[in-house]
PDB file of C-alpha atoms in Angstrom:
ATOM      1  CA  MET A   1     -74.928  69.758-102.111  1.00 55.00           C
ATOM      2  CA  THR A   2     -72.470  67.845-103.589  1.00 69.00           C
ATOM      3  CA  ASP A   3     -74.063  64.024-105.387  1.00 92.00           C
ATOM      4  CA  ILE A   4     -71.414  61.250-104.245  1.00 98.00           C
ATOM      5  CA  VAL A   5     -71.082  57.026-104.989  1.00 98.00           C
ATOM      6  CA  ILE A   6     -69.334  55.139-102.902  1.00 98.00           C
ATOM      7  CA  TYR A   7     -69.353  51.403-104.205  1.00 98.00           C
ATOM      8  CA  HIS A   8     -68.581  49.825-100.741  1.00 97.00           C
ATOM      9  CA  ASN A   9     -68.238  46.605 -98.802  1.00 97.00           C
ATOM     10  CA  PRO A  10     -69.168  47.183 -95.165  1.00 97.00           C
ATOM     11  CA  ASP A  11     -66.990  44.515 -94.612  1.00 96.00           C
ATOM     12  CA  CYS A  12     -63.973  46.289 -95.576  1.00 96.00           C
ATOM     13  CA  GLY A  13     -61.533  48.541 -93.484  1.00 97.00           C
ATOM     14  CA  THR A  14     -60.414  50.607 -96.897  1.00 97.00           C
ATOM     15  CA  SER A  15     -64.109  50.964 -97.192  1.00 98.00           C
ATOM     16  CA  ARG A  16     -65.584  52.149 -94.137  1.00 98.00           C
ATOM     17  CA  ASN A  17     -62.538  54.443 -93.610  1.00 98.00           C
ATOM     18  CA  VAL A  18     -63.527  56.500 -97.137  1.00 98.00           C
ATOM     19  CA  LEU A  19     -67.077  56.722 -95.850  1.00 98.00           C
ATOM     20  CA  ALA A  20     -66.158  58.250 -93.187  1.00 98.00           C
ATOM     21  CA  LEU A  21     -63.705  60.058 -94.932  1.00 98.00           C
ATOM     22  CA  ILE A  22     -66.586  61.764 -97.413  1.00 98.00           C
ATOM     23  CA  ARG A  23     -68.984  61.727 -94.348  1.00 97.00           C
ATOM     24  CA  ASN A  24     -66.342  64.006 -92.345  1.00 97.00           C
ATOM     25  CA  SER A  25     -66.527  66.292 -95.298  1.00 96.00           C
ATOM     26  CA  GLY A  26     -70.736  66.688 -94.855  1.00 96.00           C
ATOM     27  CA  VAL A  27     -71.960  65.033 -97.332  1.00 96.00           C
ATOM     28  CA  GLU A  28     -73.938  61.483 -96.951  1.00 97.00           C
ATOM     29  CA  PRO A  29     -72.762  59.661-100.232  1.00 98.00           C
ATOM     30  CA  HIS A  30     -75.318  57.290-102.495  1.00 97.00           C
ATOM     31  CA  ILE A  31     -74.232  54.133-100.908  1.00 98.00           C
ATOM     32  CA  ILE A  32     -73.841  50.977-103.076  1.00 98.00           C
ATOM     33  CA  GLU A  33     -73.557  47.494-101.453  1.00 98.00           C
ATOM     34  CA  TYR A  34     -71.878  46.239-104.874  1.00 97.00           C
ATOM     35  CA  LEU A  35     -71.706  42.562-103.716  1.00 97.00           C
ATOM     36  CA  LYS A  36     -75.261  43.194-103.438  1.00 97.00           C
ATOM     37  CA  THR A  37     -76.198  45.052-106.468  1.00 96.00           C
ATOM     38  CA  PRO A  38     -73.153  45.084-108.601  1.00 95.00           C
ATOM     39  CA  PRO A  39     -72.668  47.685-111.282  1.00 96.00           C
ATOM     40  CA  VAL A  40     -74.203  47.135-115.357  1.00 97.00           C
ATOM     41  CA  ARG A  41     -71.592  46.627-117.551  1.00 98.00           C
ATOM     42  CA  ALA A  42     -71.672  49.711-118.967  1.00 98.00           C
ATOM     43  CA  LEU A  43     -71.610  51.332-116.215  1.00 97.00           C
ATOM     44  CA  LEU A  44     -68.480  49.673-114.970  1.00 98.00           C
ATOM     45  CA  VAL A  45     -66.411  50.010-117.865  1.00 98.00           C
ATOM     46  CA  GLU A  46     -67.419  53.463-118.326  1.00 97.00           C
ATOM     47  CA  MET A  47     -66.590  54.249-113.911  1.00 98.00           C
ATOM     48  CA  ILE A  48     -62.854  52.207-115.016  1.00 98.00           C
ATOM     49  CA  GLU A  49     -62.285  54.591-117.913  1.00 98.00           C
ATOM     50  CA  ARG A  50     -63.672  57.598-115.394  1.00 97.00           C
ATOM     51  CA  ALA A  51     -61.263  56.037-113.408  1.00 97.00           C
ATOM     52  CA  GLY A  52     -58.256  56.139-116.060  1.00 97.00           C
ATOM     53  CA  MET A  53     -57.493  52.308-115.016  1.00 97.00           C
ATOM     54  CA  THR A  54     -57.639  49.387-117.132  1.00 98.00           C
ATOM     55  CA  PRO A  55     -59.999  46.229-116.359  1.00 98.00           C
ATOM     56  CA  ARG A  56     -57.369  44.656-114.768  1.00 98.00           C
ATOM     57  CA  GLU A  57     -55.747  47.272-112.326  1.00 98.00           C
ATOM     58  CA  LEU A  58     -59.586  46.540-110.877  1.00 98.00           C
ATOM     59  CA  LEU A  59     -60.020  43.435-110.859  1.00 97.00           C
ATOM     60  CA  ARG A  60     -59.330  42.272-106.653  1.00 97.00           C
ATOM     61  CA  ALA A  61     -57.447  39.410-106.010  1.00 96.00           C
ATOM     62  CA  LYS A  62     -56.859  38.566-102.696  1.00 94.00           C
ATOM     63  CA  GLY A  63     -60.199  36.623-100.451  1.00 94.00           C
ATOM     64  CA  THR A  64     -61.607  36.397-104.620  1.00 97.00           C
ATOM     65  CA  PRO A  65     -61.780  33.140-106.743  1.00 97.00           C
ATOM     66  CA  TYR A  66     -58.925  34.865-108.528  1.00 98.00           C
ATOM     67  CA  ALA A  67     -56.340  32.327-109.509  1.00 97.00           C
ATOM     68  CA  ASP A  68     -58.824  29.461-109.478  1.00 97.00           C
ATOM     69  CA  LEU A  69     -61.076  31.590-112.668  1.00 98.00           C
ATOM     70  CA  GLY A  70     -57.345  31.799-114.769  1.00 97.00           C
ATOM     71  CA  LEU A  71     -57.982  34.984-114.099  1.00 98.00           C
ATOM     72  CA  ASP A  72     -53.349  35.871-113.921  1.00 96.00           C
ATOM     73  CA  ASP A  73     -53.407  34.771-117.358  1.00 97.00           C
ATOM     74  CA  THR A  74     -52.852  38.152-118.779  1.00 96.00           C
ATOM     75  CA  SER A  75     -53.923  36.589-122.118  1.00 97.00           C
ATOM     76  CA  LEU A  76     -56.966  37.287-121.705  1.00 98.00           C
ATOM     77  CA  SER A  77     -59.045  40.714-123.174  1.00 98.00           C
ATOM     78  CA  ASP A  78     -60.767  43.210-121.263  1.00 98.00           C
ATOM     79  CA  ASP A  79     -64.181  42.587-122.297  1.00 98.00           C
ATOM     80  CA  ALA A  80     -63.529  38.875-120.265  1.00 98.00           C
ATOM     81  CA  LEU A  81     -62.128  40.744-116.903  1.00 98.00           C
ATOM     82  CA  VAL A  82     -64.950  42.781-117.215  1.00 98.00           C
ATOM     83  CA  ASP A  83     -67.488  39.733-117.620  1.00 98.00           C
ATOM     84  CA  ALA A  84     -65.320  38.433-114.680  1.00 98.00           C
ATOM     85  CA  MET A  85     -66.322  41.383-112.301  1.00 98.00           C
ATOM     86  CA  LEU A  86     -69.774  40.798-113.428  1.00 97.00           C
ATOM     87  CA  ALA A  87     -70.018  36.942-112.804  1.00 97.00           C
ATOM     88  CA  HIS A  88     -68.426  37.247-108.807  1.00 98.00           C
ATOM     89  CA  PRO A  89     -68.668  41.246-108.040  1.00 98.00           C
ATOM     90  CA  ILE A  90     -65.882  40.736-105.897  1.00 97.00           C
ATOM     91  CA  LEU A  91     -63.896  40.399-107.918  1.00 98.00           C
ATOM     92  CA  ILE A  92     -63.978  43.858-108.205  1.00 98.00           C
ATOM     93  CA  ASN A  93     -61.486  46.029-106.183  1.00 97.00           C
ATOM     94  CA  ARG A  94     -63.357  48.407-103.825  1.00 96.00           C
ATOM     95  CA  PRO A  95     -63.745  50.784-102.627  1.00 97.00           C
ATOM     96  CA  LEU A  96     -64.737  53.159-106.127  1.00 98.00           C
ATOM     97  CA  VAL A  97     -65.838  56.530-105.907  1.00 98.00           C
ATOM     98  CA  VAL A  98     -67.859  58.654-107.546  1.00 98.00           C
ATOM     99  CA  THR A  99     -67.710  62.012-107.153  1.00 97.00           C
ATOM    100  CA  PRO A 100     -68.213  66.094-109.432  1.00 96.00           C
ATOM    101  CA  LEU A 101     -64.762  65.528-109.917  1.00 96.00           C
ATOM    102  CA  GLY A 102     -63.787  62.360-110.756  1.00 96.00           C
ATOM    103  CA  VAL A 103     -63.591  58.866-111.164  1.00 98.00           C
ATOM    104  CA  LYS A 104     -60.999  56.542-108.653  1.00 98.00           C
ATOM    105  CA  LEU A 105     -60.597  53.326-106.873  1.00 98.00           C
ATOM    106  CA  CYS A 106     -59.613  54.738-103.488  1.00 98.00           C
ATOM    107  CA  ARG A 107     -56.755  52.911-101.857  1.00 96.00           C
ATOM    108  CA  PRO A 108     -54.948  53.816 -99.566  1.00 95.00           C
ATOM    109  CA  SER A 109     -58.316  55.002 -97.921  1.00 96.00           C
ATOM    110  CA  GLU A 110     -57.500  59.010 -98.201  1.00 95.00           C
ATOM    111  CA  VAL A 111     -56.904  59.015-101.784  1.00 96.00           C
ATOM    112  CA  VAL A 112     -60.599  60.098-101.439  1.00 98.00           C
ATOM    113  CA  LEU A 113     -59.740  63.219-100.399  1.00 97.00           C
ATOM    114  CA  ASP A 114     -58.488  64.279-104.341  1.00 96.00           C
ATOM    115  CA  ILE A 115     -61.739  63.923-105.420  1.00 97.00           C
ATOM    116  CA  LEU A 116     -63.352  65.332-102.976  1.00 97.00           C
ATOM    117  CA  ALA A 117     -65.220  69.086-103.622  1.00 94.00           C
ATOM    118  CA  ASP A 118     -66.143  70.134-100.230  1.00 94.00           C
ATOM    119  CA  ALA A 119     -62.684  70.235 -96.481  1.00 94.00           C
ATOM    120  CA  GLN A 120     -63.258  68.006 -94.071  1.00 97.00           C
ATOM    121  CA  ARG A 121     -64.610  69.277 -91.023  1.00 96.00           C
ATOM    122  CA  GLY A 122     -62.097  67.702 -88.455  1.00 95.00           C
ATOM    123  CA  ALA A 123     -60.161  64.954 -87.957  1.00 97.00           C
ATOM    124  CA  LEU A 124     -60.305  62.155 -88.765  1.00 96.00           C
ATOM    125  CA  ALA A 125     -57.829  59.080 -88.262  1.00 96.00           C
ATOM    126  CA  LYS A 126     -59.193  55.510 -89.845  1.00 96.00           C
ATOM    127  CA  GLU A 127     -59.754  52.550 -88.125  1.00 96.00           C
ATOM    128  CA  ASP A 128     -56.289  51.660 -87.096  1.00 95.00           C
ATOM    129  CA  GLY A 129     -55.667  54.895 -85.554  1.00 95.00           C
ATOM    130  CA  GLN A 130     -53.873  56.381 -88.039  1.00 94.00           C
ATOM    131  CA  GLN A 131     -54.569  59.871 -88.256  1.00 95.00           C
ATOM    132  CA  VAL A 132     -55.197  61.137 -92.263  1.00 96.00           C
ATOM    133  CA  VAL A 133     -56.765  64.382 -91.293  1.00 96.00           C
ATOM    134  CA  ASP A 134     -55.700  67.191 -88.561  1.00 96.00           C
ATOM    135  CA  GLU A 135     -58.295  69.417 -86.385  1.00 95.00           C
ATOM    136  CA  ALA A 136     -58.009  72.121 -88.586  1.00 95.00           C
ATOM    137  CA  GLY A 137     -59.052  69.548 -91.198  1.00 95.00           C
ATOM    138  CA  HIS A 138     -55.910  69.297 -93.534  1.00 95.00           C
ATOM    139  CA  ARG A 139     -54.281  66.202 -95.056  1.00 95.00           C
ATOM    140  CA  ILE A 140     -52.037  64.847 -92.936  1.00 94.00           C
ATOM    141  CA  PRO A 141     -49.009  63.219 -95.124  1.00 89.00           C
ATOM    142  CA  ALA A 142     -48.194  59.785 -95.229  1.00 80.00           C
ATOM    143  CA  ALA A 143     -44.722  58.680 -93.007  1.00 72.00           C
TER     144      ALA A 143
END
């Protein structure tokens, strides 16, 4: 069985779509509702590095205190941005998924297919109706 962790926000449609794609591969992931249980600093920094991102690239501005905290200031250090994400987990963009094949911020949701070892088991459409996996379990290219 493949060990997969999703840092999930159940109120986010993209996060729910990613969870559905993981489950469609036959795996029940470890679900961490990161707003309730944020990662510790060392883990957050490790995931950012493994994803090949910078802390700024993981920051979420929409629906967060991003502007109020002045996080658009490009002179802020990576440490300051990580501190902000730890103090306000809503600033961590989601969903982050960790698999044996890597770590990714899965936006759009079908990006998770790049790091799933197990094939999709059937057709799957996102909540908005967009088909992303066909009946044979193959990824449908974006139009």
